[in-house]
PDB file of C-alpha atoms in Angstrom:
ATOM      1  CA  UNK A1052      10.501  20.944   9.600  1.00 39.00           C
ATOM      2  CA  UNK A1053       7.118  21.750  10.270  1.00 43.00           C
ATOM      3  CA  UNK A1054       4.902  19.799  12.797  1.00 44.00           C
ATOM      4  CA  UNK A1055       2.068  18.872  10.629  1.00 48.00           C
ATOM      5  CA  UNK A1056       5.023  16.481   9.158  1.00 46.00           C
ATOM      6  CA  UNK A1057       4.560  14.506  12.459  1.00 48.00           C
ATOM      7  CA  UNK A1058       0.727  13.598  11.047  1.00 63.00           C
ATOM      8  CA  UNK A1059       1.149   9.858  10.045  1.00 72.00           C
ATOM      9  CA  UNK A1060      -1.444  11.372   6.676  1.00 78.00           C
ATOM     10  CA  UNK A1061       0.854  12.609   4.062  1.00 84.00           C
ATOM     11  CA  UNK A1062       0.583  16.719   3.996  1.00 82.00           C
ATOM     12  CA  UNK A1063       1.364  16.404   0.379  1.00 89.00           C
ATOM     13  CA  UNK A1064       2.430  19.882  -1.784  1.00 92.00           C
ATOM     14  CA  UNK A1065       0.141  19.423  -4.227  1.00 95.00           C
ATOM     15  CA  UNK A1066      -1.372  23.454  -3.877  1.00 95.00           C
ATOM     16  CA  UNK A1067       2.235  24.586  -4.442  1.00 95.00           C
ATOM     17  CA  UNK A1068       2.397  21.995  -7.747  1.00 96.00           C
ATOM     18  CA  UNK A1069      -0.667  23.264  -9.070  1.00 96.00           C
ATOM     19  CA  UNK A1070       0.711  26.628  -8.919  1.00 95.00           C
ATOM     20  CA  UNK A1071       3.424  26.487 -10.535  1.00 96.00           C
ATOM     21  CA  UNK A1072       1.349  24.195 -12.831  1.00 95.00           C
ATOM     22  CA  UNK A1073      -0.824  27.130 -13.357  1.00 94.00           C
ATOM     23  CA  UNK A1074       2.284  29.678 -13.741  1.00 94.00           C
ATOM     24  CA  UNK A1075       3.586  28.109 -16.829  1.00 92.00           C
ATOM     25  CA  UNK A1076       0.193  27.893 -18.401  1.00 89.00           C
ATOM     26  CA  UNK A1077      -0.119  24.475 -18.587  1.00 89.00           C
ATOM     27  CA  UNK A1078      -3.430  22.082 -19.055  1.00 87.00           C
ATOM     28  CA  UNK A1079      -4.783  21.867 -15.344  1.00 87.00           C
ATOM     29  CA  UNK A1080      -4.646  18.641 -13.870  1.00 92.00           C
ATOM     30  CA  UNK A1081      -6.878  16.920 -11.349  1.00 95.00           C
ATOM     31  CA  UNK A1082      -6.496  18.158  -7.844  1.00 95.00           C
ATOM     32  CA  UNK A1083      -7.811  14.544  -6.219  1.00 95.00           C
ATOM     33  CA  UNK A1084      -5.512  12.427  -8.624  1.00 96.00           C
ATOM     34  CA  UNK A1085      -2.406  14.510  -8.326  1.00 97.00           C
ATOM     35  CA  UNK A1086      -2.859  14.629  -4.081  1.00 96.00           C
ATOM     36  CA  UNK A1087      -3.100  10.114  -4.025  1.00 97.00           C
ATOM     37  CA  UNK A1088      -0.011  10.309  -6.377  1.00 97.00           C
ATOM     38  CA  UNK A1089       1.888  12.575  -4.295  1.00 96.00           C
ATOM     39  CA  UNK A1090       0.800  10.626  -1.043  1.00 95.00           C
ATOM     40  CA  UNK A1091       1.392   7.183  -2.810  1.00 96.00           C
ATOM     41  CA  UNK A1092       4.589   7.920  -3.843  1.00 95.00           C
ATOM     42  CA  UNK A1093       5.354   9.249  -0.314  1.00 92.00           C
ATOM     43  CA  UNK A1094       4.122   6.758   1.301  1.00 92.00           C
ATOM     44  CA  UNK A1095       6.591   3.963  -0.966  1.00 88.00           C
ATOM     45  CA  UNK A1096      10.860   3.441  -0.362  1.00 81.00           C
ATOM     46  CA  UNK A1097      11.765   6.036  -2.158  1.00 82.00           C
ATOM     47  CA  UNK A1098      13.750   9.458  -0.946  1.00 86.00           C
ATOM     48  CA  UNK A1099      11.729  12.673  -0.366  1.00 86.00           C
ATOM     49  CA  UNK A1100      13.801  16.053  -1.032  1.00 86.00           C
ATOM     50  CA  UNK A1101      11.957  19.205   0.583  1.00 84.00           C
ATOM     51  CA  UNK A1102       8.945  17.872   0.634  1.00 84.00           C
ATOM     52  CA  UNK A1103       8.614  16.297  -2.774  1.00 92.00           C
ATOM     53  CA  UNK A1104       9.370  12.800  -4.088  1.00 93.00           C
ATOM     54  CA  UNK A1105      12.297  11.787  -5.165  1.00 93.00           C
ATOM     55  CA  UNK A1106      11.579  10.426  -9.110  1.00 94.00           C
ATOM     56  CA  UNK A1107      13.130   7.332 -10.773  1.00 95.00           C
ATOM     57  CA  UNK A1108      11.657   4.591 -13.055  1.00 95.00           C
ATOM     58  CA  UNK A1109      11.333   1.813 -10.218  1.00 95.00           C
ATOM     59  CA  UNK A1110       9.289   4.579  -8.275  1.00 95.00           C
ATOM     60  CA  UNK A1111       6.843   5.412 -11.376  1.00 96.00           C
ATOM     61  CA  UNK A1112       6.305   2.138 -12.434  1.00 96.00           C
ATOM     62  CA  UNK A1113       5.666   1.068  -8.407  1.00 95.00           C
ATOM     63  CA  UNK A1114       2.918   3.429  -8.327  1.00 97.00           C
ATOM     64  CA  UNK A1115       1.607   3.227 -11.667  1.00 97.00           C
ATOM     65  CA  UNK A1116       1.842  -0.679 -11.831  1.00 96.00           C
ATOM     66  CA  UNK A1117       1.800  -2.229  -8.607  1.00 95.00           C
ATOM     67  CA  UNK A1118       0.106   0.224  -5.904  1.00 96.00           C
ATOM     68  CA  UNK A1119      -2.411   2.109  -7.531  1.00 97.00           C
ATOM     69  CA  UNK A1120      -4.666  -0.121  -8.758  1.00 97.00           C
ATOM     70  CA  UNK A1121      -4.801  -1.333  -5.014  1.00 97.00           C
ATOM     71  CA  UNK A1122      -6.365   1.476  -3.351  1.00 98.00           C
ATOM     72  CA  UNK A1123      -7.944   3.725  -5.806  1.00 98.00           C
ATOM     73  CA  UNK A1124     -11.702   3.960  -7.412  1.00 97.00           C
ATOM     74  CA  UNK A1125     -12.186   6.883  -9.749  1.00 96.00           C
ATOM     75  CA  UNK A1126     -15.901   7.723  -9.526  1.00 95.00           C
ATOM     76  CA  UNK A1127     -17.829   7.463 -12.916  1.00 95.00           C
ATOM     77  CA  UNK A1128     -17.126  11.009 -13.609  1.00 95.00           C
ATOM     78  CA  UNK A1129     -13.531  10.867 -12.984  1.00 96.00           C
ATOM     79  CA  UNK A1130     -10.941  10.397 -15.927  1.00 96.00           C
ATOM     80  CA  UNK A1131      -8.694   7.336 -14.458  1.00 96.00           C
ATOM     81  CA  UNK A1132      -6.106   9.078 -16.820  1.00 97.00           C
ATOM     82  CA  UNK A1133      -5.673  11.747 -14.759  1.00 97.00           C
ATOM     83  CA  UNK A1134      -3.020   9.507 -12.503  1.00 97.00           C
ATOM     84  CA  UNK A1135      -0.796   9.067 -15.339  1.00 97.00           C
ATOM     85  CA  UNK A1136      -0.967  12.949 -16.201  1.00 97.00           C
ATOM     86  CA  UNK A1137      -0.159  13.974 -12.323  1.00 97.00           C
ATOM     87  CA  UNK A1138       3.170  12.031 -12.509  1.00 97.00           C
ATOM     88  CA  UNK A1139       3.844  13.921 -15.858  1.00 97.00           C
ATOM     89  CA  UNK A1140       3.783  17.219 -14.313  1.00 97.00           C
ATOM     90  CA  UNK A1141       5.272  16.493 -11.044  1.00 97.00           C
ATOM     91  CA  UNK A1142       8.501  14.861 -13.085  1.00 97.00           C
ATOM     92  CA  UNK A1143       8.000  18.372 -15.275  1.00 96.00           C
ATOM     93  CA  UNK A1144       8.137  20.289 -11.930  1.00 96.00           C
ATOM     94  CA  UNK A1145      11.052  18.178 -11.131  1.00 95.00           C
ATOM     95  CA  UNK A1146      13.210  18.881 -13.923  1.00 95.00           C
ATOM     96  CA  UNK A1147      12.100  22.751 -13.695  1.00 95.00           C
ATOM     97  CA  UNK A1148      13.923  22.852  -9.773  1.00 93.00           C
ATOM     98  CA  UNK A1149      16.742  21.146 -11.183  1.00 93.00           C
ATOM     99  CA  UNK A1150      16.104  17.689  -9.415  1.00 93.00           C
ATOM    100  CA  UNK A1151      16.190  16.082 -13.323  1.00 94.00           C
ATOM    101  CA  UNK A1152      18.149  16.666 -16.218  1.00 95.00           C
ATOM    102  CA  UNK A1153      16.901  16.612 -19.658  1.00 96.00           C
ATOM    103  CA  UNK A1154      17.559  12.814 -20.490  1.00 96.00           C
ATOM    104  CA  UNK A1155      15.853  11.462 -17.032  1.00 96.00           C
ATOM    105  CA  UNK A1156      13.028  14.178 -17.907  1.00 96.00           C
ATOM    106  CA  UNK A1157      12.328  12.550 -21.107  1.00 96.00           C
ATOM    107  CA  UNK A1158      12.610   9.005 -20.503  1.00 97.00           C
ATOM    108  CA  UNK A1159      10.650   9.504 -17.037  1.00 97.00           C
ATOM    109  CA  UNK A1160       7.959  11.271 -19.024  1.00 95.00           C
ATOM    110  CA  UNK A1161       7.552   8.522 -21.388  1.00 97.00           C
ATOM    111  CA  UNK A1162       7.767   5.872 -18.821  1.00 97.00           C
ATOM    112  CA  UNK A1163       4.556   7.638 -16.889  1.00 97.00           C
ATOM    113  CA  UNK A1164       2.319   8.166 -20.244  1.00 96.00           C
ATOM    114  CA  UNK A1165       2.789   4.449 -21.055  1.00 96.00           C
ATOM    115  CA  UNK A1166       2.706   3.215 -17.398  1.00 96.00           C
ATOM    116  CA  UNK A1167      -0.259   5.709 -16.838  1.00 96.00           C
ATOM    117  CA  UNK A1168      -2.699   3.805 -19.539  1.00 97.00           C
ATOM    118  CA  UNK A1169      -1.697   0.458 -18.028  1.00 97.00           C
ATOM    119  CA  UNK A1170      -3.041   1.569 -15.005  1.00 97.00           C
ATOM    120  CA  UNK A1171      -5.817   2.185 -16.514  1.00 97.00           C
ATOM    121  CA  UNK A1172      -6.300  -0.942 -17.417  1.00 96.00           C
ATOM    122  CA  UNK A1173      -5.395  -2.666 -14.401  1.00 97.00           C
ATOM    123  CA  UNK A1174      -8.124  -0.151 -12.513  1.00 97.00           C
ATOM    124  CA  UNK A1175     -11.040  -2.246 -14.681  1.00 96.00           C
ATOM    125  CA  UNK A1176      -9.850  -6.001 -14.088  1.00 95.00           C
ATOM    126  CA  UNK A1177     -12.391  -7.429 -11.624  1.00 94.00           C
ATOM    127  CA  UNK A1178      -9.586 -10.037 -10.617  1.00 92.00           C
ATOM    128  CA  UNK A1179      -7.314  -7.062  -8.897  1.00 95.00           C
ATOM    129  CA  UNK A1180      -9.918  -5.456  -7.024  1.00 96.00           C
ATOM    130  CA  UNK A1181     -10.092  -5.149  -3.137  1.00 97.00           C
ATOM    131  CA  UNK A1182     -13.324  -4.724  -1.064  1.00 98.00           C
ATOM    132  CA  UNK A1183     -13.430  -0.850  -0.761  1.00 98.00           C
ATOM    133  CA  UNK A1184     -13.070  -0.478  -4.283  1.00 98.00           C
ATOM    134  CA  UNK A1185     -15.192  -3.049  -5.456  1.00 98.00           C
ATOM    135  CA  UNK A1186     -17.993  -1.433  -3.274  1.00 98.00           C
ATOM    136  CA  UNK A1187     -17.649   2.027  -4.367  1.00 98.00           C
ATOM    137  CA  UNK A1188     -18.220   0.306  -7.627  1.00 98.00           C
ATOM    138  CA  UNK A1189     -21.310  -1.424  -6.447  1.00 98.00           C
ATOM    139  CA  UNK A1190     -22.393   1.592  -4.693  1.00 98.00           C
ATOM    140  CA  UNK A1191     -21.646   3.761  -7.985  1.00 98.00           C
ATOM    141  CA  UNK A1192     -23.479   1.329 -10.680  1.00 97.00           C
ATOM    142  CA  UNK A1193     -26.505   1.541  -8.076  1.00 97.00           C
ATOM    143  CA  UNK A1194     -26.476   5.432  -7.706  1.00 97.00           C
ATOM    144  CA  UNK A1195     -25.784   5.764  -4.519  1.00 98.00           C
ATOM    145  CA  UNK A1196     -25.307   9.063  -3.346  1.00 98.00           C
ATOM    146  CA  UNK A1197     -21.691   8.247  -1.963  1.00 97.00           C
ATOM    147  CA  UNK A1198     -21.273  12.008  -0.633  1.00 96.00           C
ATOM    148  CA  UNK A1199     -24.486  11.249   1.708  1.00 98.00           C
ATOM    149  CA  UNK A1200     -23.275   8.917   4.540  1.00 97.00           C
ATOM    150  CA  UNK A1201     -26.010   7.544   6.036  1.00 98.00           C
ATOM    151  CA  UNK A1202     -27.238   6.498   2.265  1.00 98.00           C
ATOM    152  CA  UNK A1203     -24.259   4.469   2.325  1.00 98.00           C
ATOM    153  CA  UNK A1204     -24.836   2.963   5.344  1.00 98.00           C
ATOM    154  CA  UNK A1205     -27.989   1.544   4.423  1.00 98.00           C
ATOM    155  CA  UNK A1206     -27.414   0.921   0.879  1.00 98.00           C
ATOM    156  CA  UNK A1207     -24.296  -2.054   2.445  1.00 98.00           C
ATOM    157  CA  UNK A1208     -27.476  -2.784   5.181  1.00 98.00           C
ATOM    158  CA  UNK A1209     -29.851  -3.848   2.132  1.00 98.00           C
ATOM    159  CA  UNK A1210     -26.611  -5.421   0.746  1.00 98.00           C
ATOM    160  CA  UNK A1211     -25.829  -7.848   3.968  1.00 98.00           C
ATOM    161  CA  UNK A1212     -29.343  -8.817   4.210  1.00 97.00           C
ATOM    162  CA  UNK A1213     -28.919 -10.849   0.684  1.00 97.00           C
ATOM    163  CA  UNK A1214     -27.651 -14.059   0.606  1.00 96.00           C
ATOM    164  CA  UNK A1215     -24.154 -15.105  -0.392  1.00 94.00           C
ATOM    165  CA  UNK A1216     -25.559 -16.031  -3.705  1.00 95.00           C
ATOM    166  CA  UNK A1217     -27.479 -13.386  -4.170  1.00 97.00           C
ATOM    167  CA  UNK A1218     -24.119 -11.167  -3.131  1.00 97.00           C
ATOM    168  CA  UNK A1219     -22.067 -13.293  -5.810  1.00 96.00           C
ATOM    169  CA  UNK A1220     -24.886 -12.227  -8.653  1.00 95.00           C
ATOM    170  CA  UNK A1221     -24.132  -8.913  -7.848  1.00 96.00           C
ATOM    171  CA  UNK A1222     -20.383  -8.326  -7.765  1.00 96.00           C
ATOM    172  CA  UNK A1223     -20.612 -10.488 -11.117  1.00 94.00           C
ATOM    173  CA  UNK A1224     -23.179  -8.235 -13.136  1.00 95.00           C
ATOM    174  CA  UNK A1225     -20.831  -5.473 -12.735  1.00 95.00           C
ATOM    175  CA  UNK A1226     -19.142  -7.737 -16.034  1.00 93.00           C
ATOM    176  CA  UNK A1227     -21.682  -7.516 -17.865  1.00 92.00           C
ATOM    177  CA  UNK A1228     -23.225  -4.758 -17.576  1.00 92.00           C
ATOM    178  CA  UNK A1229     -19.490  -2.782 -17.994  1.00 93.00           C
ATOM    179  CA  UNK A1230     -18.689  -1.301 -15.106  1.00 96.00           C
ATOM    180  CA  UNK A1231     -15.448  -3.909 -14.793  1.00 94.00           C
ATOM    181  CA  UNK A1232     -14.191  -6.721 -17.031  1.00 92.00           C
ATOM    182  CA  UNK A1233     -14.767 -10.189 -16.389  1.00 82.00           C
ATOM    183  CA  UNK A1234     -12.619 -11.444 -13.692  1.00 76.00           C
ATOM    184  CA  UNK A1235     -12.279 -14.882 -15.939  1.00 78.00           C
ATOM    185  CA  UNK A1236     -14.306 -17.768 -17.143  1.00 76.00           C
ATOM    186  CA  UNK A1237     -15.054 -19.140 -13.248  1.00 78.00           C
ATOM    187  CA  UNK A1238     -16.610 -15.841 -12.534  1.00 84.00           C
ATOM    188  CA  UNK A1239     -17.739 -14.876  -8.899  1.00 91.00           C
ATOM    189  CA  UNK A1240     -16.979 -17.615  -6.668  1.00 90.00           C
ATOM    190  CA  UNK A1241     -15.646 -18.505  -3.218  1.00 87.00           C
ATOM    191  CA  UNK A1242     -12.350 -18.479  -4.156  1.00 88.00           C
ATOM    192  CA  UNK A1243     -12.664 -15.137  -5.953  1.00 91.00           C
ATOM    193  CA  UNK A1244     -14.076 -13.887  -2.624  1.00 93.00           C
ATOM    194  CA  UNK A1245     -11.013 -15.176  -0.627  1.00 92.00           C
ATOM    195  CA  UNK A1246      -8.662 -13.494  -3.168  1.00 91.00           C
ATOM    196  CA  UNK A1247     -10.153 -10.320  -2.880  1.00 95.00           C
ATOM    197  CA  UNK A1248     -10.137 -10.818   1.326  1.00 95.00           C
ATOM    198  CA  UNK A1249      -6.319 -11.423   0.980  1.00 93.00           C
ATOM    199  CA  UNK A1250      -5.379  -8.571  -1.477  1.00 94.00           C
ATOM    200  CA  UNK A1251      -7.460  -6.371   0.943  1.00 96.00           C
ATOM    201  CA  UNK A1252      -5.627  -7.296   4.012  1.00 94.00           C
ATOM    202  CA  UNK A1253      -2.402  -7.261   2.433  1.00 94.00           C
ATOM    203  CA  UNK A1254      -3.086  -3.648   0.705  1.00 96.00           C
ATOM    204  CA  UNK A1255      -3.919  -2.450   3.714  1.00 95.00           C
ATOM    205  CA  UNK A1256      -1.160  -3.791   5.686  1.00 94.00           C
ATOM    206  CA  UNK A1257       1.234  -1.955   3.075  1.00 94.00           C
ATOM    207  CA  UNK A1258      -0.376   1.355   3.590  1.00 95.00           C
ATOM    208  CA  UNK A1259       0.017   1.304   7.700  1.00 93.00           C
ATOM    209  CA  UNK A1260       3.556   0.476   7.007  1.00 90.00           C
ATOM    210  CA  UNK A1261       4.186   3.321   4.278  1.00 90.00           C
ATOM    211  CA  UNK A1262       2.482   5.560   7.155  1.00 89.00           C
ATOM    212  CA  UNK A1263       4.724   4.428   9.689  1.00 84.00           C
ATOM    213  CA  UNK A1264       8.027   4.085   7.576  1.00 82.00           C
ATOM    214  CA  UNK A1265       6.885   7.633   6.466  1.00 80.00           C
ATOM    215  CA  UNK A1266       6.332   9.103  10.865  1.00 75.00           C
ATOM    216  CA  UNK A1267       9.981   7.022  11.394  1.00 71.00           C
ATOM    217  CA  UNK A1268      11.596   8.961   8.636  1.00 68.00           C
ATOM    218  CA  UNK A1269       9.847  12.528  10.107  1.00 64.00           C
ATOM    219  CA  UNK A1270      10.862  11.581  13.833  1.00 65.00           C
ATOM    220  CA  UNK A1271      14.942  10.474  12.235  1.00 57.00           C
ATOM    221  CA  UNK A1272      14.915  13.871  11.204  1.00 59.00           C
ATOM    222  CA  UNK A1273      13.439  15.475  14.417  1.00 57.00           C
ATOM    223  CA  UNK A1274      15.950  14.068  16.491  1.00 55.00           C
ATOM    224  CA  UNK A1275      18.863  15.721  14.015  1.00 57.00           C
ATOM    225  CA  UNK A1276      17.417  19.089  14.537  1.00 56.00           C
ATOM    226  CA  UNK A1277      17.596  18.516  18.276  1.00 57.00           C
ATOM    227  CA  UNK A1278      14.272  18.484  18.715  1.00 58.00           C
ATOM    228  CA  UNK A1279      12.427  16.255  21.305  1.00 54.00           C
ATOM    229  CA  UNK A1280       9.849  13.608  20.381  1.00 54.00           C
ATOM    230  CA  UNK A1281       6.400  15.612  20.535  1.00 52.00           C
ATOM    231  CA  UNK A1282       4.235  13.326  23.303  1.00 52.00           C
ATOM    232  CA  UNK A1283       1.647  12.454  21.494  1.00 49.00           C
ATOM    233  CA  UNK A1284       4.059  10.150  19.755  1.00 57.00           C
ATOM    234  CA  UNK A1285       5.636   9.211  23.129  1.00 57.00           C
ATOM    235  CA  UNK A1286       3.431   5.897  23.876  1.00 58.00           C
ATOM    236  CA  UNK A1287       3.728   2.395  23.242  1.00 61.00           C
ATOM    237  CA  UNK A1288       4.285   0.631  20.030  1.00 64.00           C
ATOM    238  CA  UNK A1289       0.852  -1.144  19.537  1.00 78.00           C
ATOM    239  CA  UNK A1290      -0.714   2.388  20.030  1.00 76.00           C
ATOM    240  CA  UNK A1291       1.162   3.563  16.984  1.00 74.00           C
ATOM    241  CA  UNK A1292       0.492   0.436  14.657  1.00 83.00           C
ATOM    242  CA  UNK A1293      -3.405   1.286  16.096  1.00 86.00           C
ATOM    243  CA  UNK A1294      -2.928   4.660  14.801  1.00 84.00           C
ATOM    244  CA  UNK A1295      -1.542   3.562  11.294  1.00 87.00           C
ATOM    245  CA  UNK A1296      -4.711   1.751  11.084  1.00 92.00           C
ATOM    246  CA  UNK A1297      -7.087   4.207  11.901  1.00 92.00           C
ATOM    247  CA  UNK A1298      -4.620   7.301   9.136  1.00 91.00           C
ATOM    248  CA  UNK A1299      -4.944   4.151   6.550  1.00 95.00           C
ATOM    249  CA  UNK A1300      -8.902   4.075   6.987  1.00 96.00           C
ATOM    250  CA  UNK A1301      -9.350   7.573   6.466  1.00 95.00           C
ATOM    251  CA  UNK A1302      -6.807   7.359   3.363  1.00 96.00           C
ATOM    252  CA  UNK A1303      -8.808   4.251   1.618  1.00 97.00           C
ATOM    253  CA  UNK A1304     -12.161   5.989   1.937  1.00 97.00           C
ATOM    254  CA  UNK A1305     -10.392   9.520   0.696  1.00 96.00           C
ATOM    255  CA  UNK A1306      -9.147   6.876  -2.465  1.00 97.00           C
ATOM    256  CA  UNK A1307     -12.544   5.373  -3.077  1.00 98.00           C
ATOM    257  CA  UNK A1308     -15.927   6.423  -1.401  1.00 98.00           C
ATOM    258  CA  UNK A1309     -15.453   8.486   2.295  1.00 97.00           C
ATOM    259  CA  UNK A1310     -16.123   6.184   5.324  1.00 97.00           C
ATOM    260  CA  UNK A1311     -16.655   3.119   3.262  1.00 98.00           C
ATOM    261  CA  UNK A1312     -13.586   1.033   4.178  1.00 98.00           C
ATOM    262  CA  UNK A1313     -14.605   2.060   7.699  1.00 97.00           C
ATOM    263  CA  UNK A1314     -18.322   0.684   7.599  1.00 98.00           C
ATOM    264  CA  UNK A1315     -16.995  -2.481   5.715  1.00 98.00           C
ATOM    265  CA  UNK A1316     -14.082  -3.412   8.866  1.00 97.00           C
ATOM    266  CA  UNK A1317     -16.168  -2.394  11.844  1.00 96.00           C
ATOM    267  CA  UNK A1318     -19.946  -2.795  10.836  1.00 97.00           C
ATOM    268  CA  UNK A1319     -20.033  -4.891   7.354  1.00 98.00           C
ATOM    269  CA  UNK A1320     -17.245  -7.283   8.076  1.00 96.00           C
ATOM    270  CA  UNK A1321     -19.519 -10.307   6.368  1.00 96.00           C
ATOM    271  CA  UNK A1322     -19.623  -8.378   3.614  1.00 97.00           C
ATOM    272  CA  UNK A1323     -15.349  -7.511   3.334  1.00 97.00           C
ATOM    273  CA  UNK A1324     -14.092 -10.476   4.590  1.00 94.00           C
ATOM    274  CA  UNK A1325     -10.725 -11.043   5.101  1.00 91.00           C
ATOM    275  CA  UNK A1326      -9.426 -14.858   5.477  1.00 83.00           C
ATOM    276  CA  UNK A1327      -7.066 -15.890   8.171  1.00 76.00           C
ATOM    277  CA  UNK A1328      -4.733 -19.100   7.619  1.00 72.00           C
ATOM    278  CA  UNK A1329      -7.292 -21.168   8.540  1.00 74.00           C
ATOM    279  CA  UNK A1330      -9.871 -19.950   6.438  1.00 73.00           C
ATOM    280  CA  UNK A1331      -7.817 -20.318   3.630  1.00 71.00           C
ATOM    281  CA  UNK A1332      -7.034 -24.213   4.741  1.00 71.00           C
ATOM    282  CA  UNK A1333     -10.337 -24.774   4.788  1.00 71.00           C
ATOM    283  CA  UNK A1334     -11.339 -23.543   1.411  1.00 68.00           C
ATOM    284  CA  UNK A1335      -8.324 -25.726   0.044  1.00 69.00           C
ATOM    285  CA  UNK A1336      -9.268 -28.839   1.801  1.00 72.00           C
ATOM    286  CA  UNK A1337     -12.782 -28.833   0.174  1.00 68.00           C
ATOM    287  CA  UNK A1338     -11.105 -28.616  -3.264  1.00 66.00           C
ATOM    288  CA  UNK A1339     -10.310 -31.423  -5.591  1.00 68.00           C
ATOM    289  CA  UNK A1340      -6.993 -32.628  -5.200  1.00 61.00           C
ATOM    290  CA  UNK A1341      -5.922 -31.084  -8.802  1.00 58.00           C
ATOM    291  CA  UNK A1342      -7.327 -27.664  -8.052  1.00 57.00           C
ATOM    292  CA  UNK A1343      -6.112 -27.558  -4.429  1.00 51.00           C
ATOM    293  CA  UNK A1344      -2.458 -27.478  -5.615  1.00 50.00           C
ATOM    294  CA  UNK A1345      -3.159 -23.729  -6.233  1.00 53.00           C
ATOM    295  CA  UNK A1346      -3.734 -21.566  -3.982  1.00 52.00           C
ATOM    296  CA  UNK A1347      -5.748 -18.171  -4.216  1.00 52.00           C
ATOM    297  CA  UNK A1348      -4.168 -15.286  -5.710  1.00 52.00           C
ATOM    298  CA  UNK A1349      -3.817 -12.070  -3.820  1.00 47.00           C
ATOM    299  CA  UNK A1350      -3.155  -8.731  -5.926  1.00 45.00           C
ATOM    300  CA  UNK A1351      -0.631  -7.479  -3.188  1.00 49.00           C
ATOM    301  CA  UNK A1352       2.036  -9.738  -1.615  1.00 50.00           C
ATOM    302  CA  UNK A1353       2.237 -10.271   1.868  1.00 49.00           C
ATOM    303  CA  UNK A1354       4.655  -7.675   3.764  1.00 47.00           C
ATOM    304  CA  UNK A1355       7.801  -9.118   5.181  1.00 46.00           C
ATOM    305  CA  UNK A1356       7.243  -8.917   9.522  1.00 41.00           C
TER     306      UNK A1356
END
């Protein structure tokens, strides 16, 4: 076991898959894309075997379906089919070890080209955003240099110096001007905003957990080598959960723009925010009776405590 496992950040294999990728002549495929889907599919319930993931249908269409459209942004340049293609050659490189036989080779194969252009899809719908990737859109359909921190900074400063209506005319000309799909025929509203708050919390809140299910599994093994808990891991439990927070930061700005989720939680919060219980009473009570019966929709459910 080596000790950069102990990192809560996945230290995913992706050089060693784009070597072999490179070996058997194949098309190259995307370093950035293949890295999220090894770190996503890490980071999930499923096994990990030497370092790799262990590949079924539930795991493919968990990534593909229901986690990737939470955390990542492809920039403009970036082809969002590239996701789809990185599970194709890691379930290749699979069956070429001997971890898949030629029937779950073919099927799984199948399973990621189809599931890969849903995500697609899912990746434009304005309805399943959360607020780092909605900004790197913003930030992208205003060209701002997102490599160039401090023009980030002060592009979100301009940004919380609008109003909230001016702020709702923005997220909603990203419609029609393409750079997502109409959320639906409401629009940009505050309920759309408190959707967006609660899918964002709850994405997030999935991510520390993947990173600390993924330090629990490292440490299970540790202890079976005989090896003793390395001390910077040694402290109390509200320093670790502090810890996820901070790895799952740095791995929604590596997913979207670099340092934006940051700048949105501890200097933009007006602009990302994220409603507690009894913001979200409050936005019911004001509705009409009829409408109040349903609540917001959030992209990602809640994690069980």
């Amino acid at each position: 076991m080596n000790d950069e496992d102990l990192r809560l950040a996945p230290r995913t294999r992706a050089a060693d898959l784009l070597a072999w990728a490179a070996g058997q002549d194949r098309a190259p495929v995307a370093e950035a894309p293949l890295r999220t889907v090894l770190a996503l599919l890490e980071l999930g319930e499923g096994r990990m075997h030497d370092g790799w993931p262990e590949l079924t249908s539930d795991a493919v269409e968990h990534l593909l379906y229901e986690r990737l459209h939470l955390y990542v942004q492809p920039a403009p340049e970036e082809d969002p089919f590239a996701y789809g293609e990185a599970v194709r050659l890691l379930v290749d490189h699979q069956r070429a070890v001997k971890r898949l036989n030629a029937k779950r080779q073919e099927r799984l194969h199948a399973e990621a080209e189809w599931q890969g252009e849903v995500a697609v899809g899912l990746l434009r719908r304005a309805d399943l955003v959360t607020w780092p990737r909605l900004y790197a859109v913003l930030l992208h359909a205003h060209g701002v240099d997102v490599g160039d921190p401090a023009a980030v900074r002060d592009w979100l400063a301009g940004f919380a110096g609008l109003d909230e209506e001016e702020r709702l005319a923005g997220y909603g000309a990203l419609g029609p001007t393409g750079w997502l799909d109409e959320p639906d025929e409401q629009g940009w509203g505050p309920g759309r905003v408190l959707s967006v708050g609660m899918a964002t919390d709850g994405a997030r809140r999935l991510l520390e957990q993947g990173l600390m299910r993924r330090s629990y599994r490292n440490l299970a093994e540790l202890n079976a080598l005989g090896r003793p808990m390395p001390e910077e891991l040694t402290g109390g439990f509200e320093e670790f959960e502090a810890a996820a927070a901070e790895a799952a930061l740095d791995l929604l700005g590596d997913w979207t723009v670099p340092g934006l989720p940051r700048l949105l939680v501890e200097e933009f919060p007006e602009l990302a925010p994220e409603p507690g219980a009894a913001e979200i009473d409050a936005y019911l009570a004001q509705l009409p009776a009829e409408d109040s019966k349903e609540e917001p929709e959030a992209a990602a459910e809640e994690p069980a405590e």
